[in-house]
PDB file of C-alpha atoms and ligand atoms in Angstrom:
ATOM      1  CA  MET A   1      -7.668 -11.791  -2.982  1.00  0.00           C
ATOM      2  CA  LYS A   2      -5.532 -14.029  -5.132  1.00  0.00           C
ATOM      3  CA  LEU A   3      -2.366 -15.783  -4.672  1.00  0.00           C
ATOM      4  CA  LYS A   4       0.278 -15.046  -7.405  1.00  0.00           C
ATOM      5  CA  LYS A   5       3.791 -16.580  -7.616  1.00  0.00           C
ATOM      6  CA  ILE A   6       6.153 -13.577  -8.459  1.00  0.00           C
ATOM      7  CA  LYS A   7       9.748 -13.418  -8.953  1.00  0.00           C
ATOM      8  CA  VAL A   8      11.540 -10.758  -6.411  1.00  0.00           C
ATOM      9  CA  ASN A   9      15.248 -10.845  -5.340  1.00  0.00           C
ATOM     10  CA  ASN A  10      15.590 -13.771  -7.633  1.00  0.00           C
ATOM     11  CA  GLU A  11      13.257 -15.889  -5.889  1.00  0.00           C
ATOM     12  CA  PHE A  12       9.872 -16.984  -6.520  1.00  0.00           C
ATOM     13  CA  PHE A  13       7.191 -16.318  -3.883  1.00  0.00           C
ATOM     14  CA  SER A  14       3.543 -16.924  -3.764  1.00  0.00           C
ATOM     15  CA  ILE A  15       1.724 -13.618  -2.313  1.00  0.00           C
ATOM     16  CA  TYR A  16      -1.638 -12.247  -2.070  1.00  0.00           C
ATOM     17  CA  PHE A  17      -2.780  -9.560  -4.252  1.00  0.00           C
ATOM     18  CA  ASN A  18      -5.876  -7.723  -5.164  1.00  0.00           C
ATOM     19  CA  LYS A  19      -6.986  -5.268  -8.197  1.00  0.00           C
ATOM     20  CA  GLY A  20      -5.146  -1.822  -7.340  1.00  0.00           C
ATOM     21  CA  VAL A  21      -2.235  -3.305  -5.130  1.00  0.00           C
ATOM     22  CA  PHE A  22       1.401  -2.339  -6.368  1.00  0.00           C
ATOM     23  CA  MET A  23       2.837  -5.017  -8.180  1.00  0.00           C
ATOM     24  CA  PRO A  24       6.385  -5.078  -7.513  1.00  0.00           C
ATOM     25  CA  THR A  25       8.992  -3.738  -9.586  1.00  0.00           C
ATOM     26  CA  ALA A  26      12.772  -3.658 -10.324  1.00  0.00           C
ATOM     27  CA  THR A  27      12.820  -0.941  -7.549  1.00  0.00           C
ATOM     28  CA  THR A  28      11.386  -3.081  -4.999  1.00  0.00           C
ATOM     29  CA  ASP A  29      14.328  -5.568  -5.634  1.00  0.00           C
ATOM     30  CA  PHE A  30      16.766  -2.793  -5.406  1.00  0.00           C
ATOM     31  CA  LEU A  31      15.724  -1.624  -2.090  1.00  0.00           C
ATOM     32  CA  ILE A  32      15.675  -5.260  -1.107  1.00  0.00           C
ATOM     33  CA  LYS A  33      19.019  -5.699  -2.246  1.00  0.00           C
ATOM     34  CA  ASP A  34      20.347  -2.843  -0.771  1.00  0.00           C
ATOM     35  CA  PHE A  35      19.041  -3.335   2.361  1.00  0.00           C
ATOM     36  CA  LEU A  36      20.127  -6.621   2.884  1.00  0.00           C
ATOM     37  CA  LYS A  37      23.683  -6.264   1.814  1.00  0.00           C
ATOM     38  CA  LYS A  38      23.858  -3.346   4.629  1.00  0.00           C
ATOM     39  CA  ASN A  39      22.151  -5.454   7.530  1.00  0.00           C
ATOM     40  CA  TYR A  40      22.464  -8.770   6.534  1.00  0.00           C
ATOM     41  CA  LYS A  41      23.177  -9.730  10.385  1.00  0.00           C
ATOM     42  CA  ILE A  42      20.623  -7.526  12.424  1.00  0.00           C
ATOM     43  CA  LYS A  43      18.598  -8.971  15.237  1.00  0.00           C
ATOM     44  CA  ASN A  44      16.144  -7.869  17.323  1.00  0.00           C
ATOM     45  CA  LYS A  45      15.469  -4.998  15.514  1.00  0.00           C
ATOM     46  CA  LYS A  46      12.025  -2.739  14.269  1.00  0.00           C
ATOM     47  CA  ILE A  47      11.464  -2.250  10.876  1.00  0.00           C
ATOM     48  CA  LEU A  48       9.012  -0.100   9.328  1.00  0.00           C
ATOM     49  CA  ASP A  49       8.019  -0.951   5.637  1.00  0.00           C
ATOM     50  CA  LEU A  50       6.358   2.551   4.516  1.00  0.00           C
ATOM     51  CA  GLY A  51       4.077   2.187   1.412  1.00  0.00           C
ATOM     52  CA  CYS A  52       4.025  -1.334   1.918  1.00  0.00           C
ATOM     53  CA  GLY A  53       1.486  -2.703  -1.078  1.00  0.00           C
ATOM     54  CA  SER A  54       1.236  -6.147  -0.826  1.00  0.00           C
ATOM     55  CA  GLY A  55       3.746  -6.490   1.673  1.00  0.00           C
ATOM     56  CA  ILE A  56       6.568  -7.768  -0.176  1.00  0.00           C
ATOM     57  CA  ILE A  57       9.691  -5.880   1.655  1.00  0.00           C
ATOM     58  CA  SER A  58       8.750  -7.003   4.726  1.00  0.00           C
ATOM     59  CA  ILE A  59       7.945 -10.491   3.504  1.00  0.00           C
ATOM     60  CA  ILE A  60      11.297 -10.989   1.826  1.00  0.00           C
ATOM     61  CA  LEU A  61      13.560  -9.596   4.254  1.00  0.00           C
ATOM     62  CA  ALA A  62      12.013 -11.729   7.242  1.00  0.00           C
ATOM     63  CA  ASP A  63      12.628 -14.858   5.167  1.00  0.00           C
ATOM     64  CA  LYS A  64      16.555 -13.345   5.060  1.00  0.00           C
ATOM     65  CA  ILE A  65      17.140 -11.825   8.309  1.00  0.00           C
ATOM     66  CA  LYS A  66      15.520 -13.804  11.683  1.00  0.00           C
ATOM     67  CA  ASN A  67      14.136 -12.380  14.690  1.00  0.00           C
ATOM     68  CA  ASN A  68      13.277  -8.913  13.716  1.00  0.00           C
ATOM     69  CA  THR A  69       9.575  -7.138  13.917  1.00  0.00           C
ATOM     70  CA  PHE A  70       8.212  -5.991  10.871  1.00  0.00           C
ATOM     71  CA  PHE A  71       6.045  -2.875  11.026  1.00  0.00           C
ATOM     72  CA  ALA A  72       4.091  -2.178   7.558  1.00  0.00           C
ATOM     73  CA  SER A  73       1.435   0.493   6.454  1.00  0.00           C
ATOM     74  CA  ASP A  74      -0.140   2.233   3.405  1.00  0.00           C
ATOM     75  CA  ILE A  75      -2.931   4.334   2.820  1.00  0.00           C
ATOM     76  CA  SER A  76      -4.586   2.276   0.276  1.00  0.00           C
ATOM     77  CA  ASN A  77      -7.363  -0.190   2.081  1.00  0.00           C
ATOM     78  CA  LYS A  78      -6.546  -2.988  -0.416  1.00  0.00           C
ATOM     79  CA  ALA A  79      -2.954  -2.949  -0.049  1.00  0.00           C
ATOM     80  CA  VAL A  80      -3.693  -3.176   3.890  1.00  0.00           C
ATOM     81  CA  MET A  81      -6.081  -6.581   3.404  1.00  0.00           C
ATOM     82  CA  CYS A  82      -3.371  -8.013   1.144  1.00  0.00           C
ATOM     83  CA  SER A  83      -0.539  -7.085   3.501  1.00  0.00           C
ATOM     84  CA  LYS A  84      -2.295  -8.481   6.644  1.00  0.00           C
ATOM     85  CA  ARG A  85      -2.844 -11.932   4.909  1.00  0.00           C
ATOM     86  CA  ASN A  86       0.274 -11.846   3.849  1.00  0.00           C
ATOM     87  CA  PHE A  87       1.670 -11.348   7.365  1.00  0.00           C
ATOM     88  CA  LEU A  88      -0.377 -13.924   8.345  1.00  0.00           C
ATOM     89  CA  ASN A  89       0.303 -16.357   5.217  1.00  0.00           C
ATOM     90  CA  PHE A  90       4.136 -16.090   6.183  1.00  0.00           C
ATOM     91  CA  LYS A  91       4.163 -16.127  10.333  1.00  0.00           C
ATOM     92  CA  ILE A  92       5.537 -12.619   9.922  1.00  0.00           C
ATOM     93  CA  ASN A  93       6.231 -11.283  13.631  1.00  0.00           C
ATOM     94  CA  GLY A  94       4.931  -7.667  13.528  1.00  0.00           C
ATOM     95  CA  GLU A  95       1.838  -5.600  12.773  1.00  0.00           C
ATOM     96  CA  VAL A  96       0.170  -4.120   9.532  1.00  0.00           C
ATOM     97  CA  LYS A  97      -1.764  -0.683   9.593  1.00  0.00           C
ATOM     98  CA  LYS A  98      -3.779   1.658   7.306  1.00  0.00           C
ATOM     99  CA  GLY A  99      -2.797   5.244   7.597  1.00  0.00           C
ATOM    100  CA  ASN A 100      -1.539   8.597   5.486  1.00  0.00           C
ATOM    101  CA  MET A 101       2.448   8.361   5.663  1.00  0.00           C
ATOM    102  CA  LEU A 102       3.781   8.158   9.017  1.00  0.00           C
ATOM    103  CA  LYS A 103       0.433   9.255  10.725  1.00  0.00           C
ATOM    104  CA  PRO A 104      -0.402   5.280  12.019  1.00  0.00           C
ATOM    105  CA  TRP A 105       3.062   5.187  13.964  1.00  0.00           C
ATOM    106  CA  SER A 106       2.903   7.838  16.405  1.00  0.00           C
ATOM    107  CA  ASN A 107       4.455   6.761  19.519  1.00  0.00           C
ATOM    108  CA  TYR A 108       6.441   4.219  17.809  1.00  0.00           C
ATOM    109  CA  LYS A 109      10.105   4.259  17.320  1.00  0.00           C
ATOM    110  CA  PHE A 110      12.081   2.588  14.891  1.00  0.00           C
ATOM    111  CA  ASP A 111      15.680   1.344  13.760  1.00  0.00           C
ATOM    112  CA  TYR A 112      15.114   1.154  10.168  1.00  0.00           C
ATOM    113  CA  ILE A 113      12.568   2.824   8.054  1.00  0.00           C
ATOM    114  CA  ILE A 114      12.582   1.675   4.660  1.00  0.00           C
ATOM    115  CA  ASN A 115      10.429   4.225   2.652  1.00  0.00           C
ATOM    116  CA  ASP A 116       8.525   3.042  -0.573  1.00  0.00           C
ATOM    117  CA  VAL A 117       5.185   5.666  -0.876  1.00  0.00           C
ATOM    118  CA  SER A 118       4.709   6.144  -4.536  1.00  0.00           C
ATOM    119  CA  GLY A 119       7.985   8.726  -5.822  1.00  0.00           C
ATOM    120  CA  ILE A 120       7.277   9.041  -9.581  1.00  0.00           C
ATOM    121  CA  SER A 121       5.774  12.305 -11.299  1.00  0.00           C
ATOM    122  CA  SER A 122       2.242  12.391 -10.511  1.00  0.00           C
ATOM    123  CA  SER A 123       1.658  13.007 -14.486  1.00  0.00           C
ATOM    124  CA  LEU A 124       3.289   9.898 -15.340  1.00  0.00           C
ATOM    125  CA  ALA A 125       1.777   8.070 -12.654  1.00  0.00           C
ATOM    126  CA  LYS A 126      -1.531   8.759 -13.970  1.00  0.00           C
ATOM    127  CA  LYS A 127      -0.840   7.268 -17.248  1.00  0.00           C
ATOM    128  CA  SER A 128       1.312   4.239 -15.882  1.00  0.00           C
ATOM    129  CA  LYS A 129       0.065   0.618 -15.586  1.00  0.00           C
ATOM    130  CA  TRP A 130       2.482   0.419 -12.464  1.00  0.00           C
ATOM    131  CA  PHE A 131       0.288   2.806 -10.735  1.00  0.00           C
ATOM    132  CA  LYS A 132      -3.587   1.844 -12.153  1.00  0.00           C
ATOM    133  CA  ASN A 133      -5.775   2.474  -9.154  1.00  0.00           C
ATOM    134  CA  VAL A 134      -2.973   2.816  -6.657  1.00  0.00           C
ATOM    135  CA  PRO A 135      -2.518   6.194  -4.594  1.00  0.00           C
ATOM    136  CA  ALA A 136       0.310   8.654  -5.892  1.00  0.00           C
ATOM    137  CA  LEU A 137      -0.284  12.104  -5.205  1.00  0.00           C
ATOM    138  CA  THR A 138       3.039  12.863  -5.897  1.00  0.00           C
ATOM    139  CA  GLY A 139       2.925  16.147  -7.167  1.00  0.00           C
ATOM    140  CA  ALA A 140       4.380  16.869 -11.050  1.00  0.00           C
ATOM    141  CA  ASP A 141       8.016  16.466 -10.002  1.00  0.00           C
ATOM    142  CA  GLY A 142       7.067  13.587  -8.306  1.00  0.00           C
ATOM    143  CA  THR A 143       8.861  14.543  -4.631  1.00  0.00           C
ATOM    144  CA  SER A 144       5.786  15.363  -2.526  1.00  0.00           C
ATOM    145  CA  LEU A 145       5.310  12.176  -0.629  1.00  0.00           C
ATOM    146  CA  THR A 146       9.237  11.636  -0.310  1.00  0.00           C
ATOM    147  CA  LEU A 147      10.038  15.051   1.097  1.00  0.00           C
ATOM    148  CA  SER A 148       7.524  14.400   3.751  1.00  0.00           C
ATOM    149  CA  VAL A 149       8.924  11.298   4.931  1.00  0.00           C
ATOM    150  CA  ILE A 150      12.604  12.582   4.891  1.00  0.00           C
ATOM    151  CA  LYS A 151      11.328  15.843   7.230  1.00  0.00           C
ATOM    152  CA  ASN A 152       9.472  13.470   9.523  1.00  0.00           C
ATOM    153  CA  SER A 153      10.938  10.141  10.074  1.00  0.00           C
ATOM    154  CA  ILE A 154      13.892  11.510  12.110  1.00  0.00           C
ATOM    155  CA  LYS A 155      11.181  11.637  15.346  1.00  0.00           C
ATOM    156  CA  PHE A 156      10.210   7.714  14.553  1.00  0.00           C
ATOM    157  CA  LEU A 157      13.926   6.616  14.662  1.00  0.00           C
ATOM    158  CA  LYS A 158      15.629   5.753  17.225  1.00  0.00           C
ATOM    159  CA  ASN A 159      19.363   6.780  18.166  1.00  0.00           C
ATOM    160  CA  LYS A 160      21.383   5.553  15.410  1.00  0.00           C
ATOM    161  CA  GLY A 161      18.513   4.927  13.219  1.00  0.00           C
ATOM    162  CA  CYS A 162      18.722   5.036   9.475  1.00  0.00           C
ATOM    163  CA  LEU A 163      16.215   5.618   6.446  1.00  0.00           C
ATOM    164  CA  TYR A 164      16.417   3.740   3.214  1.00  0.00           C
ATOM    165  CA  LEU A 165      14.550   4.912   0.299  1.00  0.00           C
ATOM    166  CA  PRO A 166      14.819   4.869  -3.392  1.00  0.00           C
ATOM    167  CA  LEU A 167      15.857   7.873  -5.439  1.00  0.00           C
ATOM    168  CA  ILE A 168      13.903   7.320  -9.102  1.00  0.00           C
ATOM    169  CA  SER A 169      14.979   9.746 -12.105  1.00  0.00           C
ATOM    170  CA  LEU A 170      11.128   9.957 -12.841  1.00  0.00           C
ATOM    171  CA  SER A 171      10.876  12.460  -9.890  1.00  0.00           C
ATOM    172  CA  ASN A 172      13.426  15.877  -8.824  1.00  0.00           C
ATOM    173  CA  GLU A 173      16.587  14.095  -7.679  1.00  0.00           C
ATOM    174  CA  LYS A 174      18.413  17.206  -6.587  1.00  0.00           C
ATOM    175  CA  LYS A 175      15.241  18.630  -4.498  1.00  0.00           C
ATOM    176  CA  ILE A 176      15.102  15.175  -2.685  1.00  0.00           C
ATOM    177  CA  ILE A 177      18.587  15.054  -2.063  1.00  0.00           C
ATOM    178  CA  ASP A 178      19.037  18.955  -0.849  1.00  0.00           C
ATOM    179  CA  ILE A 179      16.102  18.140   1.805  1.00  0.00           C
ATOM    180  CA  ALA A 180      18.019  14.675   2.648  1.00  0.00           C
ATOM    181  CA  LYS A 181      21.019  16.738   3.715  1.00  0.00           C
ATOM    182  CA  LYS A 182      19.389  19.234   5.488  1.00  0.00           C
ATOM    183  CA  TYR A 183      17.635  16.749   7.654  1.00  0.00           C
ATOM    184  CA  PHE A 184      20.120  13.817   8.025  1.00  0.00           C
ATOM    185  CA  LYS A 185      23.602  13.601   9.481  1.00  0.00           C
ATOM    186  CA  LYS A 186      24.818  11.374   6.868  1.00  0.00           C
ATOM    187  CA  ILE A 187      23.756  10.769   3.210  1.00  0.00           C
ATOM    188  CA  LYS A 188      25.051   7.453   1.253  1.00  0.00           C
ATOM    189  CA  ILE A 189      23.888   6.023  -2.180  1.00  0.00           C
ATOM    190  CA  ILE A 190      24.436   2.645  -2.031  1.00  0.00           C
ATOM    191  CA  SER A 191      23.772   1.752  -5.375  1.00  0.00           C
ATOM    192  CA  LYS A 192      22.660   3.278  -9.063  1.00  0.00           C
ATOM    193  CA  ASN A 193      20.608   0.892 -10.906  1.00  0.00           C
ATOM    194  CA  TYR A 194      19.713   1.253 -14.699  1.00  0.00           C
ATOM    195  CA  TRP A 195      16.350   0.315 -16.255  1.00  0.00           C
ATOM    196  CA  PHE A 196      14.524   0.840 -19.513  1.00  0.00           C
ATOM    197  CA  LEU A 197      10.959   2.914 -19.513  1.00  0.00           C
ATOM    198  CA  PRO A 198       8.217   0.343 -19.803  1.00  0.00           C
ATOM    199  CA  VAL A 199       6.305   0.501 -22.992  1.00  0.00           C
ATOM    200  CA  ASP A 200       3.432   2.010 -21.708  1.00  0.00           C
ATOM    201  CA  LEU A 201       5.144   5.207 -20.969  1.00  0.00           C
ATOM    202  CA  GLU A 202       7.263   5.291 -23.831  1.00  0.00           C
ATOM    203  CA  LYS A 203       4.416   6.719 -26.094  1.00  0.00           C
ATOM    204  CA  HIS A 204       3.881   9.713 -24.090  1.00  0.00           C
ATOM    205  CA  THR A 205       7.159  11.653 -25.745  1.00  0.00           C
ATOM    206  CA  THR A 206       5.740  15.348 -25.531  1.00  0.00           C
ATOM    207  CA  LEU A 207       5.164  14.420 -21.718  1.00  0.00           C
ATOM    208  CA  LEU A 208       8.449  12.957 -20.926  1.00  0.00           C
ATOM    209  CA  ASN A 209      10.415  15.750 -23.278  1.00  0.00           C
ATOM    210  CA  LYS A 210       7.998  18.415 -21.204  1.00  0.00           C
ATOM    211  CA  LEU A 211       8.847  17.010 -17.441  1.00  0.00           C
ATOM    212  CA  LYS A 212      12.446  16.464 -18.474  1.00  0.00           C
ATOM    213  CA  LYS A 213      12.950  20.097 -19.761  1.00  0.00           C
ATOM    214  CA  LYS A 214      11.249  21.421 -16.424  1.00  0.00           C
ATOM    215  CA  ASN A 215      13.820  19.175 -14.868  1.00  0.00           C
ATOM    216  CA  ASN A 216      10.870  17.691 -13.104  1.00  0.00           C
ATOM    217  CA  ILE A 217      12.426  14.209 -14.137  1.00  0.00           C
ATOM    218  CA  ASN A 218      15.591  12.755 -15.496  1.00  0.00           C
ATOM    219  CA  PHE A 219      16.380  10.032 -18.173  1.00  0.00           C
ATOM    220  CA  GLU A 220      18.535   9.676 -21.186  1.00  0.00           C
ATOM    221  CA  TYR A 221      17.465   8.218 -24.882  1.00  0.00           C
ATOM    222  CA  LYS A 222      19.696   5.637 -25.829  1.00  0.00           C
ATOM    223  CA  PHE A 223      19.494   2.381 -28.544  1.00  0.00           C
ATOM    224  CA  GLY A 224      15.873   3.985 -29.158  1.00  0.00           C
ATOM    225  CA  LYS A 225      14.747   3.557 -25.650  1.00  0.00           C
ATOM    226  CA  TYR A 226      14.205   5.391 -22.719  1.00  0.00           C
ATOM    227  CA  VAL A 227      16.772   4.770 -20.068  1.00  0.00           C
ATOM    228  CA  CYS A 228      16.123   5.415 -16.457  1.00  0.00           C
ATOM    229  CA  TYR A 229      17.106   5.060 -13.237  1.00  0.00           C
ATOM    230  CA  THR A 230      16.866   4.288  -9.455  1.00  0.00           C
ATOM    231  CA  LYS A 231      19.437   5.061  -6.622  1.00  0.00           C
ATOM    232  CA  VAL A 232      18.953   3.735  -3.253  1.00  0.00           C
ATOM    233  CA  LEU A 233      19.499   6.268  -0.094  1.00  0.00           C
ATOM    234  CA  GLU A 234      20.597   5.465   2.998  1.00  0.00           C
ATOM    235  CA  LEU A 235      19.972   8.545   5.301  1.00  0.00           C
ATOM    236  CA  LYS A 236      21.523   8.179   9.077  1.00  0.00           C
ATOM    237  CA  LYS A 237      20.179   9.936  11.827  1.00  0.00           C
ATOM    238  CA  ASN A 238      23.664  10.186  13.617  1.00  0.00           C
TER     239      ASN A 238
HETATM  240  C1  SAM B   1       5.378   1.952  -5.339  1.00  0.00           C
HETATM  241  S1  SAM B   1       3.929   1.132  -4.246  1.00  0.00           S
HETATM  242  C2  SAM B   1       5.628   0.304  -3.663  1.00  0.00           C
HETATM  243  C3  SAM B   1       4.540  -0.963  -2.894  1.00  0.00           C
HETATM  244  C4  SAM B   1       5.529  -2.044  -2.556  1.00  0.00           C
HETATM  245  N1  SAM B   1       6.473  -1.649  -1.506  1.00  0.00           N
HETATM  246  C5  SAM B   1       6.218  -2.793  -3.614  1.00  0.00           C
HETATM  247  O1  SAM B   1       7.247  -2.808  -3.628  1.00  0.00           O
HETATM  248  O2  SAM B   1       5.428  -3.363  -4.134  1.00  0.00           O
HETATM  249  C6  SAM B   1       4.266   2.662  -3.212  1.00  0.00           C
HETATM  250  C7  SAM B   1       2.842   2.608  -2.516  1.00  0.00           C
HETATM  251  O3  SAM B   1       2.788   3.345  -1.565  1.00  0.00           O
HETATM  252  C8  SAM B   1       1.432   3.686  -1.089  1.00  0.00           C
HETATM  253  N2  SAM B   1       0.774   5.440  -0.719  1.00  0.00           N
HETATM  254  C9  SAM B   1       0.859   6.191  -1.710  1.00  0.00           C
HETATM  255  N3  SAM B   1       0.218   7.177  -1.113  1.00  0.00           N
HETATM  256  C10 SAM B   1       0.833   7.295   0.073  1.00  0.00           C
HETATM  257  C11 SAM B   1       0.569   8.028   1.657  1.00  0.00           C
HETATM  258  N4  SAM B   1       0.299   9.124   1.312  1.00  0.00           N
HETATM  259  N5  SAM B   1       0.659   7.087   2.415  1.00  0.00           N
HETATM  260  C12 SAM B   1       1.052   5.850   2.520  1.00  0.00           C
HETATM  261  N6  SAM B   1       1.197   4.787   1.452  1.00  0.00           N
HETATM  262  C13 SAM B   1       1.044   5.429   0.274  1.00  0.00           C
HETATM  263  C14 SAM B   1       0.453   3.168  -2.516  1.00  0.00           C
HETATM  264  O4  SAM B   1      -0.698   2.677  -2.009  1.00  0.00           O
HETATM  265  C15 SAM B   1       1.588   1.938  -2.972  1.00  0.00           C
HETATM  266  O5  SAM B   1       1.361   0.898  -2.265  1.00  0.00           O
END
């Protein structure tokens, strides 16, 4: 495990990482920024960081909103080891567990769940540096893990609880929104943020066009670049 200085939410933090642990991306930033925008005054709340990787979302939130408890989990052993070390290092009040999806949290209820489990087309994840040795059994349209979280999180949320998740255009957006509407009372898109596809994925033109044709992903081709986006969704239980 190595300490790395990384920039998240416009600030530098020294975080423990291991090979095979997800390095935060722009989507990490969007989730943090939007969660803080909506919840900057919260206290005494239980917050679940699902698909925690290095634990970065809990680390930044714990620094900005005091007196809350953070719970973090991931299916990857390496990610859990890093998160545990980072929780200790940053003296974060809470606990870290290893496990598939929401399984580690039976009998727990949260005020907020921030879902960041892998959420792009598995065909692209396999080719991407982002997901080198990082689990991403997401299906060709990138939705299988996200849909499972949406369907199951209601019972892990307290009354008035809220689920936050990124909707990445490298997945089937409509499928996710349709299921979210079925399971949650109120749905809000907090932000839509554009970004360019990284160079390592740009070269897979045939695959990108094939996935887009099947509505598995979405992008625009502009300025000689693939333009993608992440929307941040807020789903309220009641
Ligand atoms: C996009 S990364 C996000 C990591 C971290 N939140 C960040 O922003 O750096 C997705 C994470 O989901 C985890 N993951 C993938 N499948 C999972 C599953 N079935 N259950 C729990 N976590 C999973 C991966 O190991 C990875 O750490």
